[in-house]
PDB file of C-alpha atoms and ligand atoms in Angstrom:
ATOM      1  CA  MET A   1     -56.845   8.352 -73.474  1.00 92.00           C
ATOM      2  CA  LEU A   2     -54.847   8.279 -70.317  1.00 98.00           C
ATOM      3  CA  THR A   3     -51.427   9.400 -69.686  1.00 98.00           C
ATOM      4  CA  VAL A   4     -49.111   8.280 -66.876  1.00 98.00           C
ATOM      5  CA  PHE A   5     -46.096  10.302 -65.699  1.00 98.00           C
ATOM      6  CA  GLY A   6     -43.602   9.323 -63.249  1.00 96.00           C
ATOM      7  CA  SER A   7     -40.661   7.170 -62.360  1.00 96.00           C
ATOM      8  CA  VAL A   8     -39.334   4.510 -64.466  1.00 98.00           C
ATOM      9  CA  ALA A   9     -36.765   2.579 -62.369  1.00 98.00           C
ATOM     10  CA  LEU A  10     -34.167  -0.187 -61.741  1.00 98.00           C
ATOM     11  CA  ASP A  11     -35.185  -1.466 -58.225  1.00 98.00           C
ATOM     12  CA  THR A  12     -33.248  -3.568 -55.882  1.00 98.00           C
ATOM     13  CA  ILE A  13     -35.766  -5.200 -53.693  1.00 97.00           C
ATOM     14  CA  ARG A  14     -34.924  -7.375 -50.725  1.00 97.00           C
ATOM     15  CA  THR A  15     -37.459  -9.718 -49.160  1.00 94.00           C
ATOM     16  CA  THR A  16     -36.154 -13.224 -48.212  1.00 91.00           C
ATOM     17  CA  LYS A  17     -34.599 -13.137 -51.685  1.00 93.00           C
ATOM     18  CA  VAL A  18     -32.614 -10.190 -53.088  1.00 96.00           C
ATOM     19  CA  ILE A  19     -33.700  -9.076 -56.546  1.00 96.00           C
ATOM     20  CA  ARG A  20     -31.266  -6.511 -58.281  1.00 97.00           C
ATOM     21  CA  ASN A  21     -31.889  -4.096 -61.204  1.00 97.00           C
ATOM     22  CA  ALA A  22     -35.586  -5.176 -61.438  1.00 98.00           C
ATOM     23  CA  LEU A  23     -37.802  -3.128 -63.813  1.00 98.00           C
ATOM     24  CA  GLY A  24     -39.628  -0.969 -61.515  1.00 98.00           C
ATOM     25  CA  GLY A  25     -40.775   2.481 -60.829  1.00 98.00           C
ATOM     26  CA  ALA A  26     -44.166   4.034 -59.979  1.00 97.00           C
ATOM     27  CA  ALA A  27     -45.129   4.817 -63.557  1.00 98.00           C
ATOM     28  CA  THR A  28     -44.064   1.497 -64.712  1.00 98.00           C
ATOM     29  CA  TYR A  29     -46.420  -0.264 -62.508  1.00 98.00           C
ATOM     30  CA  ALA A  30     -49.273   2.270 -62.823  1.00 98.00           C
ATOM     31  CA  ALA A  31     -48.992   2.369 -66.609  1.00 98.00           C
ATOM     32  CA  ILE A  32     -48.969  -1.379 -67.204  1.00 98.00           C
ATOM     33  CA  SER A  33     -51.843  -1.919 -64.628  1.00 98.00           C
ATOM     34  CA  ALA A  34     -53.924   0.822 -66.331  1.00 98.00           C
ATOM     35  CA  SER A  35     -53.308  -0.640 -69.796  1.00 98.00           C
ATOM     36  CA  TYR A  36     -55.673  -3.375 -69.059  1.00 98.00           C
ATOM     37  CA  PHE A  37     -58.549  -0.974 -69.039  1.00 98.00           C
ATOM     38  CA  ALA A  38     -57.604   1.867 -71.354  1.00 98.00           C
ATOM     39  CA  ASP A  39     -55.123   2.895 -74.122  1.00 97.00           C
ATOM     40  CA  THR A  40     -52.107   4.383 -71.984  1.00 98.00           C
ATOM     41  CA  GLY A  41     -49.268   6.660 -72.894  1.00 98.00           C
ATOM     42  CA  LEU A  42     -46.196   6.865 -70.548  1.00 98.00           C
ATOM     43  CA  ILE A  43     -43.943   9.838 -70.046  1.00 98.00           C
ATOM     44  CA  ALA A  44     -40.684   9.078 -68.068  1.00 98.00           C
ATOM     45  CA  VAL A  45     -36.909   9.202 -68.518  1.00 98.00           C
ATOM     46  CA  VAL A  46     -34.492   6.299 -68.323  1.00 98.00           C
ATOM     47  CA  GLY A  47     -30.704   6.291 -68.746  1.00 98.00           C
ATOM     48  CA  HIS A  48     -28.276   4.662 -71.021  1.00 97.00           C
ATOM     49  CA  ASP A  49     -28.171   1.454 -68.817  1.00 98.00           C
ATOM     50  CA  PHE A  50     -31.899   0.721 -69.167  1.00 98.00           C
ATOM     51  CA  PRO A  51     -32.065  -2.762 -70.705  1.00 98.00           C
ATOM     52  CA  THR A  52     -33.717  -3.224 -74.021  1.00 98.00           C
ATOM     53  CA  ARG A  53     -35.716  -6.230 -72.663  1.00 98.00           C
ATOM     54  CA  TYR A  54     -37.208  -3.687 -70.181  1.00 98.00           C
ATOM     55  CA  GLN A  55     -38.121  -1.262 -72.944  1.00 98.00           C
ATOM     56  CA  SER A  56     -39.812  -4.181 -74.792  1.00 98.00           C
ATOM     57  CA  ILE A  57     -41.850  -4.929 -71.778  1.00 98.00           C
ATOM     58  CA  LEU A  58     -43.109  -1.424 -71.648  1.00 98.00           C
ATOM     59  CA  GLU A  59     -43.807  -1.279 -75.381  1.00 98.00           C
ATOM     60  CA  LYS A  60     -46.015  -4.373 -75.049  1.00 98.00           C
ATOM     61  CA  PHE A  61     -48.449  -2.586 -72.834  1.00 98.00           C
ATOM     62  CA  VAL A  62     -48.192   1.121 -73.338  1.00 98.00           C
ATOM     63  CA  ASP A  63     -47.431   3.784 -75.948  1.00 98.00           C
ATOM     64  CA  THR A  64     -43.680   4.731 -75.149  1.00 98.00           C
ATOM     65  CA  LYS A  65     -43.498   8.014 -77.355  1.00 97.00           C
ATOM     66  CA  GLY A  66     -43.048   9.871 -74.161  1.00 97.00           C
ATOM     67  CA  VAL A  67     -40.280   7.751 -72.706  1.00 98.00           C
ATOM     68  CA  VAL A  68     -36.997   9.713 -72.952  1.00 98.00           C
ATOM     69  CA  HIS A  69     -33.686   7.919 -73.247  1.00 97.00           C
ATOM     70  CA  ALA A  70     -31.264  10.364 -71.613  1.00 97.00           C
ATOM     71  CA  HIS A  71     -27.304  10.164 -70.832  1.00 95.00           C
ATOM     72  CA  GLY A  72     -26.659   8.985 -67.437  1.00 97.00           C
ATOM     73  CA  ARG A  73     -27.926   6.345 -65.172  1.00 98.00           C
ATOM     74  CA  THR A  74     -31.570   5.357 -64.689  1.00 98.00           C
ATOM     75  CA  PHE A  75     -33.331   6.291 -61.515  1.00 98.00           C
ATOM     76  CA  ARG A  76     -32.635   3.573 -58.818  1.00 98.00           C
ATOM     77  CA  TYR A  77     -34.498   2.566 -55.766  1.00 97.00           C
ATOM     78  CA  ASP A  78     -33.173   0.079 -53.103  1.00 98.00           C
ATOM     79  CA  GLY A  79     -35.668  -1.137 -50.429  1.00 97.00           C
ATOM     80  CA  SER A  80     -36.126  -3.816 -47.982  1.00 97.00           C
ATOM     81  CA  TYR A  81     -39.077  -5.585 -46.387  1.00 96.00           C
ATOM     82  CA  ASP A  82     -39.414  -6.947 -42.903  1.00 94.00           C
ATOM     83  CA  LYS A  83     -40.252 -10.672 -42.402  1.00 92.00           C
ATOM     84  CA  THR A  84     -43.976  -9.911 -42.502  1.00 91.00           C
ATOM     85  CA  LEU A  85     -43.672  -8.167 -45.713  1.00 91.00           C
ATOM     86  CA  SER A  86     -45.635  -5.329 -44.448  1.00 86.00           C
ATOM     87  CA  ILE A  87     -42.861  -2.782 -43.288  1.00 90.00           C
ATOM     88  CA  ARG A  88     -40.789  -1.375 -46.097  1.00 92.00           C
ATOM     89  CA  THR A  89     -37.394   0.530 -45.336  1.00 95.00           C
ATOM     90  CA  THR A  90     -35.868   2.629 -48.099  1.00 95.00           C
ATOM     91  CA  ASN A  91     -32.044   1.989 -48.240  1.00 97.00           C
ATOM     92  CA  LYS A  92     -31.181   4.304 -51.113  1.00 97.00           C
ATOM     93  CA  THR A  93     -32.954   6.513 -53.566  1.00 96.00           C
ATOM     94  CA  GLU A  94     -30.659   7.577 -56.525  1.00 98.00           C
ATOM     95  CA  LEU A  95     -32.528  10.085 -58.644  1.00 97.00           C
ATOM     96  CA  ASN A  96     -29.778  10.175 -61.387  1.00 98.00           C
ATOM     97  CA  VAL A  97     -31.538  11.057 -64.812  1.00 98.00           C
ATOM     98  CA  LEU A  98     -34.589  11.812 -63.024  1.00 95.00           C
ATOM     99  CA  LYS A  99     -33.090  14.867 -61.357  1.00 94.00           C
ATOM    100  CA  ASP A 100     -33.077  17.462 -63.965  1.00 89.00           C
ATOM    101  CA  PHE A 101     -35.539  15.915 -66.176  1.00 95.00           C
ATOM    102  CA  ASN A 102     -37.575  18.489 -68.047  1.00 94.00           C
ATOM    103  CA  PRO A 103     -40.542  16.526 -69.303  1.00 94.00           C
ATOM    104  CA  ILE A 104     -42.356  17.308 -72.508  1.00 94.00           C
ATOM    105  CA  VAL A 105     -45.930  16.149 -73.286  1.00 97.00           C
ATOM    106  CA  PRO A 106     -45.915  14.471 -76.812  1.00 97.00           C
ATOM    107  CA  GLU A 107     -48.541  16.222 -78.932  1.00 96.00           C
ATOM    108  CA  GLN A 108     -50.666  12.940 -79.326  1.00 96.00           C
ATOM    109  CA  TYR A 109     -50.845  12.852 -75.398  1.00 97.00           C
ATOM    110  CA  ARG A 110     -51.927  16.657 -74.940  1.00 96.00           C
ATOM    111  CA  LYS A 111     -55.815  15.758 -75.216  1.00 95.00           C
ATOM    112  CA  SER A 112     -55.651  13.087 -72.744  1.00 97.00           C
ATOM    113  CA  GLU A 113     -58.587  13.416 -70.435  1.00 97.00           C
ATOM    114  CA  PHE A 114     -57.204  11.200 -67.703  1.00 98.00           C
ATOM    115  CA  VAL A 115     -53.824  12.090 -66.310  1.00 98.00           C
ATOM    116  CA  TYR A 116     -52.016  10.247 -63.581  1.00 98.00           C
ATOM    117  CA  LEU A 117     -49.011  11.713 -61.989  1.00 98.00           C
ATOM    118  CA  ALA A 118     -47.391   8.789 -60.254  1.00 97.00           C
ATOM    119  CA  ASN A 119     -44.708   9.042 -57.696  1.00 94.00           C
ATOM    120  CA  ASN A 120     -42.148  11.607 -58.854  1.00 94.00           C
ATOM    121  CA  ASP A 121     -40.592  14.975 -58.220  1.00 95.00           C
ATOM    122  CA  PRO A 122     -43.671  17.054 -57.216  1.00 97.00           C
ATOM    123  CA  LYS A 123     -42.431  20.199 -59.103  1.00 96.00           C
ATOM    124  CA  GLN A 124     -42.198  18.238 -62.334  1.00 96.00           C
ATOM    125  CA  ASN A 125     -45.658  16.752 -61.730  1.00 96.00           C
ATOM    126  CA  THR A 126     -47.306  19.928 -61.137  1.00 97.00           C
ATOM    127  CA  LYS A 127     -45.519  21.615 -64.138  1.00 96.00           C
ATOM    128  CA  ILE A 128     -46.494  18.812 -66.458  1.00 97.00           C
ATOM    129  CA  LEU A 129     -50.165  18.715 -65.501  1.00 97.00           C
ATOM    130  CA  LYS A 130     -50.462  22.313 -66.954  1.00 96.00           C
ATOM    131  CA  GLU A 131     -49.372  21.110 -70.489  1.00 96.00           C
ATOM    132  CA  PHE A 132     -52.547  19.045 -70.913  1.00 97.00           C
ATOM    133  CA  ASP A 133     -55.364  20.722 -72.853  1.00 91.00           C
ATOM    134  CA  ARG A 134     -58.593  19.183 -71.418  1.00 94.00           C
ATOM    135  CA  VAL A 135     -58.174  17.202 -68.222  1.00 97.00           C
ATOM    136  CA  LYS A 136     -61.238  15.662 -67.001  1.00 97.00           C
ATOM    137  CA  PHE A 137     -59.809  13.805 -63.955  1.00 98.00           C
ATOM    138  CA  SER A 138     -56.231  13.876 -62.687  1.00 98.00           C
ATOM    139  CA  MET A 139     -54.655  12.080 -59.769  1.00 98.00           C
ATOM    140  CA  CYS A 140     -51.346  11.989 -58.001  1.00 98.00           C
ATOM    141  CA  ASP A 141     -49.372   9.865 -55.480  1.00 97.00           C
ATOM    142  CA  THR A 142     -46.173  10.608 -53.303  1.00 96.00           C
ATOM    143  CA  ILE A 143     -43.626   8.919 -51.132  1.00 94.00           C
ATOM    144  CA  GLU A 144     -41.620   9.588 -48.092  1.00 94.00           C
ATOM    145  CA  PHE A 145     -38.748  10.796 -50.046  1.00 95.00           C
ATOM    146  CA  TRP A 146     -40.550  13.754 -51.519  1.00 96.00           C
ATOM    147  CA  ILE A 147     -42.512  14.468 -48.300  1.00 97.00           C
ATOM    148  CA  SER A 148     -39.165  14.716 -46.478  1.00 96.00           C
ATOM    149  CA  THR A 149     -37.136  16.650 -49.221  1.00 96.00           C
ATOM    150  CA  LYS A 150     -39.988  18.952 -51.028  1.00 97.00           C
ATOM    151  CA  LYS A 151     -43.012  19.063 -48.733  1.00 97.00           C
ATOM    152  CA  SER A 152     -44.321  22.453 -49.849  1.00 97.00           C
ATOM    153  CA  ASP A 153     -44.283  21.245 -53.417  1.00 98.00           C
ATOM    154  CA  VAL A 154     -46.034  17.950 -52.495  1.00 98.00           C
ATOM    155  CA  ILE A 155     -48.720  20.197 -51.020  1.00 98.00           C
ATOM    156  CA  LYS A 156     -48.993  22.412 -54.039  1.00 98.00           C
ATOM    157  CA  MET A 157     -49.067  19.375 -56.439  1.00 98.00           C
ATOM    158  CA  MET A 158     -51.970  17.850 -54.364  1.00 98.00           C
ATOM    159  CA  GLY A 159     -53.976  21.148 -54.624  1.00 98.00           C
ATOM    160  CA  SER A 160     -53.535  21.010 -58.307  1.00 98.00           C
ATOM    161  CA  VAL A 161     -55.277  17.568 -58.997  1.00 98.00           C
ATOM    162  CA  ASP A 162     -58.741  16.120 -58.658  1.00 98.00           C
ATOM    163  CA  SER A 163     -57.632  13.277 -56.502  1.00 98.00           C
ATOM    164  CA  VAL A 164     -54.777  12.201 -54.306  1.00 98.00           C
ATOM    165  CA  VAL A 165     -53.966   8.582 -53.683  1.00 98.00           C
ATOM    166  CA  ILE A 166     -51.629   7.907 -50.839  1.00 97.00           C
ATOM    167  CA  ASN A 167     -50.405   5.177 -48.470  1.00 95.00           C
ATOM    168  CA  ASP A 168     -51.606   5.523 -44.860  1.00 96.00           C
ATOM    169  CA  GLU A 169     -48.267   5.891 -43.368  1.00 95.00           C
ATOM    170  CA  GLU A 170     -47.317   8.775 -45.918  1.00 96.00           C
ATOM    171  CA  ALA A 171     -50.687  10.476 -45.327  1.00 97.00           C
ATOM    172  CA  LYS A 172     -49.797  10.487 -41.581  1.00 97.00           C
ATOM    173  CA  LEU A 173     -46.300  11.805 -42.085  1.00 96.00           C
ATOM    174  CA  LEU A 174     -47.561  14.382 -44.352  1.00 97.00           C
ATOM    175  CA  THR A 175     -50.472  15.767 -42.410  1.00 98.00           C
ATOM    176  CA  LYS A 176     -48.775  14.991 -38.788  1.00 97.00           C
ATOM    177  CA  THR A 177     -51.878  13.248 -37.700  1.00 97.00           C
ATOM    178  CA  HIS A 178     -52.497   9.539 -36.792  1.00 96.00           C
ATOM    179  CA  ASN A 179     -56.071   9.628 -37.673  1.00 97.00           C
ATOM    180  CA  LEU A 180     -56.734   8.782 -41.309  1.00 97.00           C
ATOM    181  CA  ILE A 181     -59.996  10.746 -41.489  1.00 96.00           C
ATOM    182  CA  LYS A 182     -58.284  13.909 -40.012  1.00 97.00           C
ATOM    183  CA  ALA A 183     -55.308  13.284 -42.574  1.00 97.00           C
ATOM    184  CA  ALA A 184     -57.855  13.021 -45.545  1.00 98.00           C
ATOM    185  CA  LYS A 185     -59.581  16.198 -44.466  1.00 97.00           C
ATOM    186  CA  LYS A 186     -56.397  18.120 -44.199  1.00 97.00           C
ATOM    187  CA  ILE A 187     -55.349  16.938 -47.668  1.00 98.00           C
ATOM    188  CA  MET A 188     -58.708  17.927 -49.134  1.00 98.00           C
ATOM    189  CA  GLU A 189     -58.210  21.474 -47.587  1.00 97.00           C
ATOM    190  CA  TRP A 190     -55.305  21.794 -49.900  1.00 97.00           C
ATOM    191  CA  GLY A 191     -57.564  21.690 -52.839  1.00 97.00           C
ATOM    192  CA  THR A 192     -58.187  18.112 -54.057  1.00 98.00           C
ATOM    193  CA  LYS A 193     -61.713  16.924 -54.199  1.00 97.00           C
ATOM    194  CA  TYR A 194     -61.131  13.078 -53.441  1.00 98.00           C
ATOM    195  CA  VAL A 195     -58.486  11.287 -51.172  1.00 98.00           C
ATOM    196  CA  ILE A 196     -57.966   7.674 -51.451  1.00 98.00           C
ATOM    197  CA  ILE A 197     -55.902   6.125 -48.566  1.00 98.00           C
ATOM    198  CA  LYS A 198     -54.067   2.828 -49.322  1.00 95.00           C
ATOM    199  CA  LYS A 199     -53.891   0.578 -46.414  1.00 93.00           C
ATOM    200  CA  GLY A 200     -51.693  -2.122 -47.969  1.00 89.00           C
ATOM    201  CA  GLU A 201     -53.040  -5.461 -47.011  1.00 88.00           C
ATOM    202  CA  HIS A 202     -56.114  -3.721 -45.327  1.00 92.00           C
ATOM    203  CA  GLY A 203     -57.435  -2.171 -48.499  1.00 93.00           C
ATOM    204  CA  SER A 204     -58.349   1.369 -48.995  1.00 96.00           C
ATOM    205  CA  LEU A 205     -60.412   4.311 -47.825  1.00 97.00           C
ATOM    206  CA  LEU A 206     -61.931   6.672 -50.252  1.00 98.00           C
ATOM    207  CA  PHE A 207     -62.966  10.289 -49.117  1.00 98.00           C
ATOM    208  CA  TYR A 208     -65.081  12.772 -50.805  1.00 97.00           C
ATOM    209  CA  ASP A 209     -66.792  15.701 -48.776  1.00 93.00           C
ATOM    210  CA  ASP A 210     -68.370  13.793 -45.910  1.00 92.00           C
ATOM    211  CA  ILE A 211     -68.578  10.372 -47.819  1.00 94.00           C
ATOM    212  CA  VAL A 212     -66.228   7.544 -46.616  1.00 96.00           C
ATOM    213  CA  PHE A 213     -66.117   4.500 -48.816  1.00 97.00           C
ATOM    214  CA  PRO A 214     -64.047   1.735 -47.401  1.00 96.00           C
ATOM    215  CA  SER A 215     -62.972  -1.202 -49.506  1.00 95.00           C
ATOM    216  CA  PRO A 216     -60.993  -4.249 -48.130  1.00 94.00           C
ATOM    217  CA  ALA A 217     -58.157  -5.763 -49.912  1.00 93.00           C
ATOM    218  CA  PHE A 218     -58.846  -8.770 -51.929  1.00 94.00           C
ATOM    219  CA  SER A 219     -57.690 -11.398 -49.168  1.00 88.00           C
ATOM    220  CA  MET A 220     -54.563 -13.082 -50.392  1.00 88.00           C
ATOM    221  CA  GLU A 221     -52.584 -16.059 -48.694  1.00 89.00           C
ATOM    222  CA  ASN A 222     -49.437 -16.023 -50.668  1.00 90.00           C
ATOM    223  CA  ILE A 223     -47.682 -12.751 -50.999  1.00 93.00           C
ATOM    224  CA  VAL A 224     -44.043 -12.552 -52.316  1.00 94.00           C
ATOM    225  CA  ASP A 225     -43.475  -9.028 -53.214  1.00 95.00           C
ATOM    226  CA  PRO A 226     -45.562  -5.895 -52.302  1.00 94.00           C
ATOM    227  CA  THR A 227     -43.490  -3.489 -54.248  1.00 96.00           C
ATOM    228  CA  GLY A 228     -45.619  -1.507 -56.744  1.00 96.00           C
ATOM    229  CA  ALA A 229     -48.991  -2.664 -55.129  1.00 96.00           C
ATOM    230  CA  GLY A 230     -49.902   0.832 -54.478  1.00 96.00           C
ATOM    231  CA  ASP A 231     -48.994   1.960 -58.025  1.00 97.00           C
ATOM    232  CA  SER A 232     -50.850  -0.863 -59.700  1.00 98.00           C
ATOM    233  CA  PHE A 233     -53.825   0.147 -57.396  1.00 97.00           C
ATOM    234  CA  ALA A 234     -53.648   3.654 -58.906  1.00 98.00           C
ATOM    235  CA  GLY A 235     -53.175   2.581 -62.304  1.00 98.00           C
ATOM    236  CA  GLY A 236     -56.243   0.191 -62.075  1.00 98.00           C
ATOM    237  CA  MET A 237     -58.260   2.836 -60.619  1.00 98.00           C
ATOM    238  CA  ILE A 238     -57.724   5.565 -63.331  1.00 98.00           C
ATOM    239  CA  GLY A 239     -57.523   3.091 -66.100  1.00 98.00           C
ATOM    240  CA  TYR A 240     -61.055   1.914 -65.074  1.00 98.00           C
ATOM    241  CA  LEU A 241     -62.344   5.524 -64.892  1.00 98.00           C
ATOM    242  CA  SER A 242     -60.700   6.308 -68.347  1.00 98.00           C
ATOM    243  CA  SER A 243     -62.459   3.176 -69.868  1.00 98.00           C
ATOM    244  CA  LYS A 244     -65.898   4.426 -68.612  1.00 98.00           C
ATOM    245  CA  ASN A 245     -64.940   8.040 -69.386  1.00 97.00           C
ATOM    246  CA  SER A 246     -66.761   8.946 -66.242  1.00 96.00           C
ATOM    247  CA  THR A 247     -66.128  10.674 -62.882  1.00 95.00           C
ATOM    248  CA  LYS A 248     -69.453   9.772 -61.226  1.00 95.00           C
ATOM    249  CA  MET A 249     -69.195   8.775 -57.673  1.00 95.00           C
ATOM    250  CA  THR A 250     -70.532   5.366 -58.465  1.00 96.00           C
ATOM    251  CA  THR A 251     -67.769   4.877 -61.023  1.00 97.00           C
ATOM    252  CA  ILE A 252     -65.231   6.044 -58.654  1.00 97.00           C
ATOM    253  CA  LYS A 253     -66.151   3.537 -56.061  1.00 97.00           C
ATOM    254  CA  GLU A 254     -65.995   0.775 -58.615  1.00 97.00           C
ATOM    255  CA  ALA A 255     -62.647   2.069 -59.661  1.00 97.00           C
ATOM    256  CA  ALA A 256     -61.384   1.933 -56.099  1.00 97.00           C
ATOM    257  CA  VAL A 257     -62.402  -1.718 -56.159  1.00 97.00           C
ATOM    258  CA  TYR A 258     -60.518  -2.424 -59.270  1.00 97.00           C
ATOM    259  CA  GLY A 259     -57.581  -0.759 -57.656  1.00 97.00           C
ATOM    260  CA  ASN A 260     -57.629  -3.134 -54.954  1.00 96.00           C
ATOM    261  CA  ILE A 261     -57.812  -6.157 -57.465  1.00 97.00           C
ATOM    262  CA  MET A 262     -54.953  -4.706 -59.476  1.00 98.00           C
ATOM    263  CA  GLY A 263     -52.867  -4.418 -56.158  1.00 97.00           C
ATOM    264  CA  SER A 264     -53.672  -8.041 -55.192  1.00 97.00           C
ATOM    265  CA  PHE A 265     -52.328  -9.384 -58.643  1.00 97.00           C
ATOM    266  CA  ALA A 266     -48.981  -7.170 -58.157  1.00 97.00           C
ATOM    267  CA  VAL A 267     -48.004  -8.816 -54.981  1.00 96.00           C
ATOM    268  CA  GLU A 268     -48.430 -12.325 -56.084  1.00 95.00           C
ATOM    269  CA  LYS A 269     -45.148 -12.385 -58.077  1.00 96.00           C
ATOM    270  CA  TYR A 270     -41.769 -10.605 -57.868  1.00 96.00           C
ATOM    271  CA  GLY A 271     -41.363  -7.199 -59.563  1.00 96.00           C
ATOM    272  CA  VAL A 272     -43.695  -6.436 -62.302  1.00 98.00           C
ATOM    273  CA  TYR A 273     -44.625 -10.013 -63.155  1.00 97.00           C
ATOM    274  CA  GLY A 274     -47.648 -10.106 -61.014  1.00 97.00           C
ATOM    275  CA  ILE A 275     -49.320  -7.691 -63.595  1.00 98.00           C
ATOM    276  CA  THR A 276     -47.658  -8.446 -66.857  1.00 98.00           C
ATOM    277  CA  ARG A 277     -49.112 -12.007 -67.191  1.00 96.00           C
ATOM    278  CA  LEU A 278     -52.740 -11.140 -66.831  1.00 97.00           C
ATOM    279  CA  ARG A 279     -55.854 -11.315 -69.099  1.00 96.00           C
ATOM    280  CA  LYS A 280     -58.891  -8.916 -68.856  1.00 97.00           C
ATOM    281  CA  ARG A 281     -61.007 -12.109 -67.996  1.00 97.00           C
ATOM    282  CA  ARG A 282     -58.799 -12.958 -64.949  1.00 97.00           C
ATOM    283  CA  ILE A 283     -59.181  -9.358 -63.722  1.00 98.00           C
ATOM    284  CA  LYS A 284     -63.058  -9.396 -64.189  1.00 97.00           C
ATOM    285  CA  THR A 285     -63.380 -12.831 -62.439  1.00 97.00           C
ATOM    286  CA  ARG A 286     -61.494 -11.574 -59.371  1.00 97.00           C
ATOM    287  CA  PHE A 287     -63.586  -8.488 -59.359  1.00 97.00           C
ATOM    288  CA  ASP A 288     -66.849 -10.737 -59.325  1.00 97.00           C
ATOM    289  CA  LYS A 289     -65.346 -12.810 -56.715  1.00 96.00           C
ATOM    290  CA  TYR A 290     -64.620  -9.733 -54.599  1.00 96.00           C
ATOM    291  CA  ARG A 291     -68.100  -8.514 -55.061  1.00 95.00           C
ATOM    292  CA  LYS A 292     -69.584 -11.666 -53.707  1.00 95.00           C
ATOM    293  CA  MET A 293     -67.063 -11.742 -50.913  1.00 93.00           C
ATOM    294  CA  VAL A 294     -68.048  -8.407 -49.525  1.00 93.00           C
ATOM    295  CA  HIS A 295     -71.802  -8.654 -50.094  1.00 91.00           C
ATOM    296  CA  PHE A 296     -73.944  -9.115 -46.966  1.00 89.00           C
TER     297      PHE A 296
HETATM  298  P1  AMP B 301     -45.136   1.202 -54.136  1.00 67.00           P
HETATM  299  O1  AMP B 301     -44.649  -0.082 -53.642  1.00 67.00           O
HETATM  300  O2  AMP B 301     -46.394   1.048 -54.874  1.00 67.00           O
HETATM  301  O3  AMP B 301     -45.179   2.231 -53.162  1.00 67.00           O
HETATM  302  O4  AMP B 301     -44.038   1.655 -55.246  1.00 67.00           O
HETATM  303  C1  AMP B 301     -42.738   1.210 -55.312  1.00 67.00           C
HETATM  304  C2  AMP B 301     -42.121   1.754 -56.684  1.00 67.00           C
HETATM  305  O5  AMP B 301     -41.845   3.279 -56.578  1.00 67.00           O
HETATM  306  C3  AMP B 301     -40.792   1.194 -56.902  1.00 67.00           C
HETATM  307  O6  AMP B 301     -40.668   0.404 -58.049  1.00 67.00           O
HETATM  308  C4  AMP B 301     -39.798   2.384 -57.089  1.00 67.00           C
HETATM  309  O7  AMP B 301     -38.894   2.351 -58.176  1.00 67.00           O
HETATM  310  C5  AMP B 301     -40.587   3.632 -57.043  1.00 67.00           C
HETATM  311  N1  AMP B 301     -40.101   4.718 -56.099  1.00 67.00           N
HETATM  312  C6  AMP B 301     -39.533   4.498 -54.932  1.00 67.00           C
HETATM  313  N2  AMP B 301     -39.116   5.801 -54.380  1.00 67.00           N
HETATM  314  C7  AMP B 301     -39.455   6.668 -55.295  1.00 67.00           C
HETATM  315  C8  AMP B 301     -39.225   8.104 -55.418  1.00 67.00           C
HETATM  316  N3  AMP B 301     -38.678   8.753 -54.390  1.00 67.00           N
HETATM  317  N4  AMP B 301     -39.707   8.724 -56.418  1.00 67.00           N
HETATM  318  C9  AMP B 301     -40.259   7.991 -57.639  1.00 67.00           C
HETATM  319  N5  AMP B 301     -40.666   6.668 -57.512  1.00 67.00           N
HETATM  320  C10 AMP B 301     -40.111   6.009 -56.425  1.00 67.00           C
END
């Protein structure tokens, strides 16, 4: 089984269109994406304002025993994209119920062998990881907000997991270098074995020891909303590893490709709808097409 912990949010996303109070959150995207590969449990907190229809969407894909309904407002995120949809500016991050959340791992999730700590308070992420009894592979992500407010906790969190997945811009910000190889090496020095740097429309780089495995993104002509692409990438990746119950290098490479595939579905529709209307068959077909595309 796989457990995902992290933010569930109400997002305001500004592209050419403005969408308010959309179902969002790093854990939402990651857990839904992972659910196409493995049974997924979600641990998160939402507020009294969290719509029942969003709870129903979560329930359709994942086990929600770990979703706590607290008093107060749901975590909110407000972000704008530039015309090219490649640069995102954060307008507002309201932690609300996430701020003092004291997460508890439901008994049924404690034996999860695969754990993904999606974007969230790094202190909470590090603490919750210790509550799992037999983790085989753990992975975490972070975002500018946490790097600028809790950098030393972010570094500690990265030292406590097997793998870090992070955006190129955030990797540069965190390690204060412009070179992604140097950035990955620095993150590995903090204790993690694998680093996956996501490069948006340019795909990803996987690092392990001296190995670098680049995978291009699945080329897309029509992108409407990049929100959640990174989280869908991570969910697809760890979901695939969990489905194979393996952490072999060849499986990790395939998992990174599935990450790119899930990210490509996420950007095709607004909000979570790029990944809520999929079939396993469509994912596999795109994976096979990708394999042909990169073969030479
Ligand atoms: P991505 O586009 O993959 O980087 O992820 C965007 C999602 O991350 C949005 O749905 C947000 O709700 C969520 N998010 C944004 N900022 C934070 C934060 N500081 N902590 C946790 N989740 C966040």
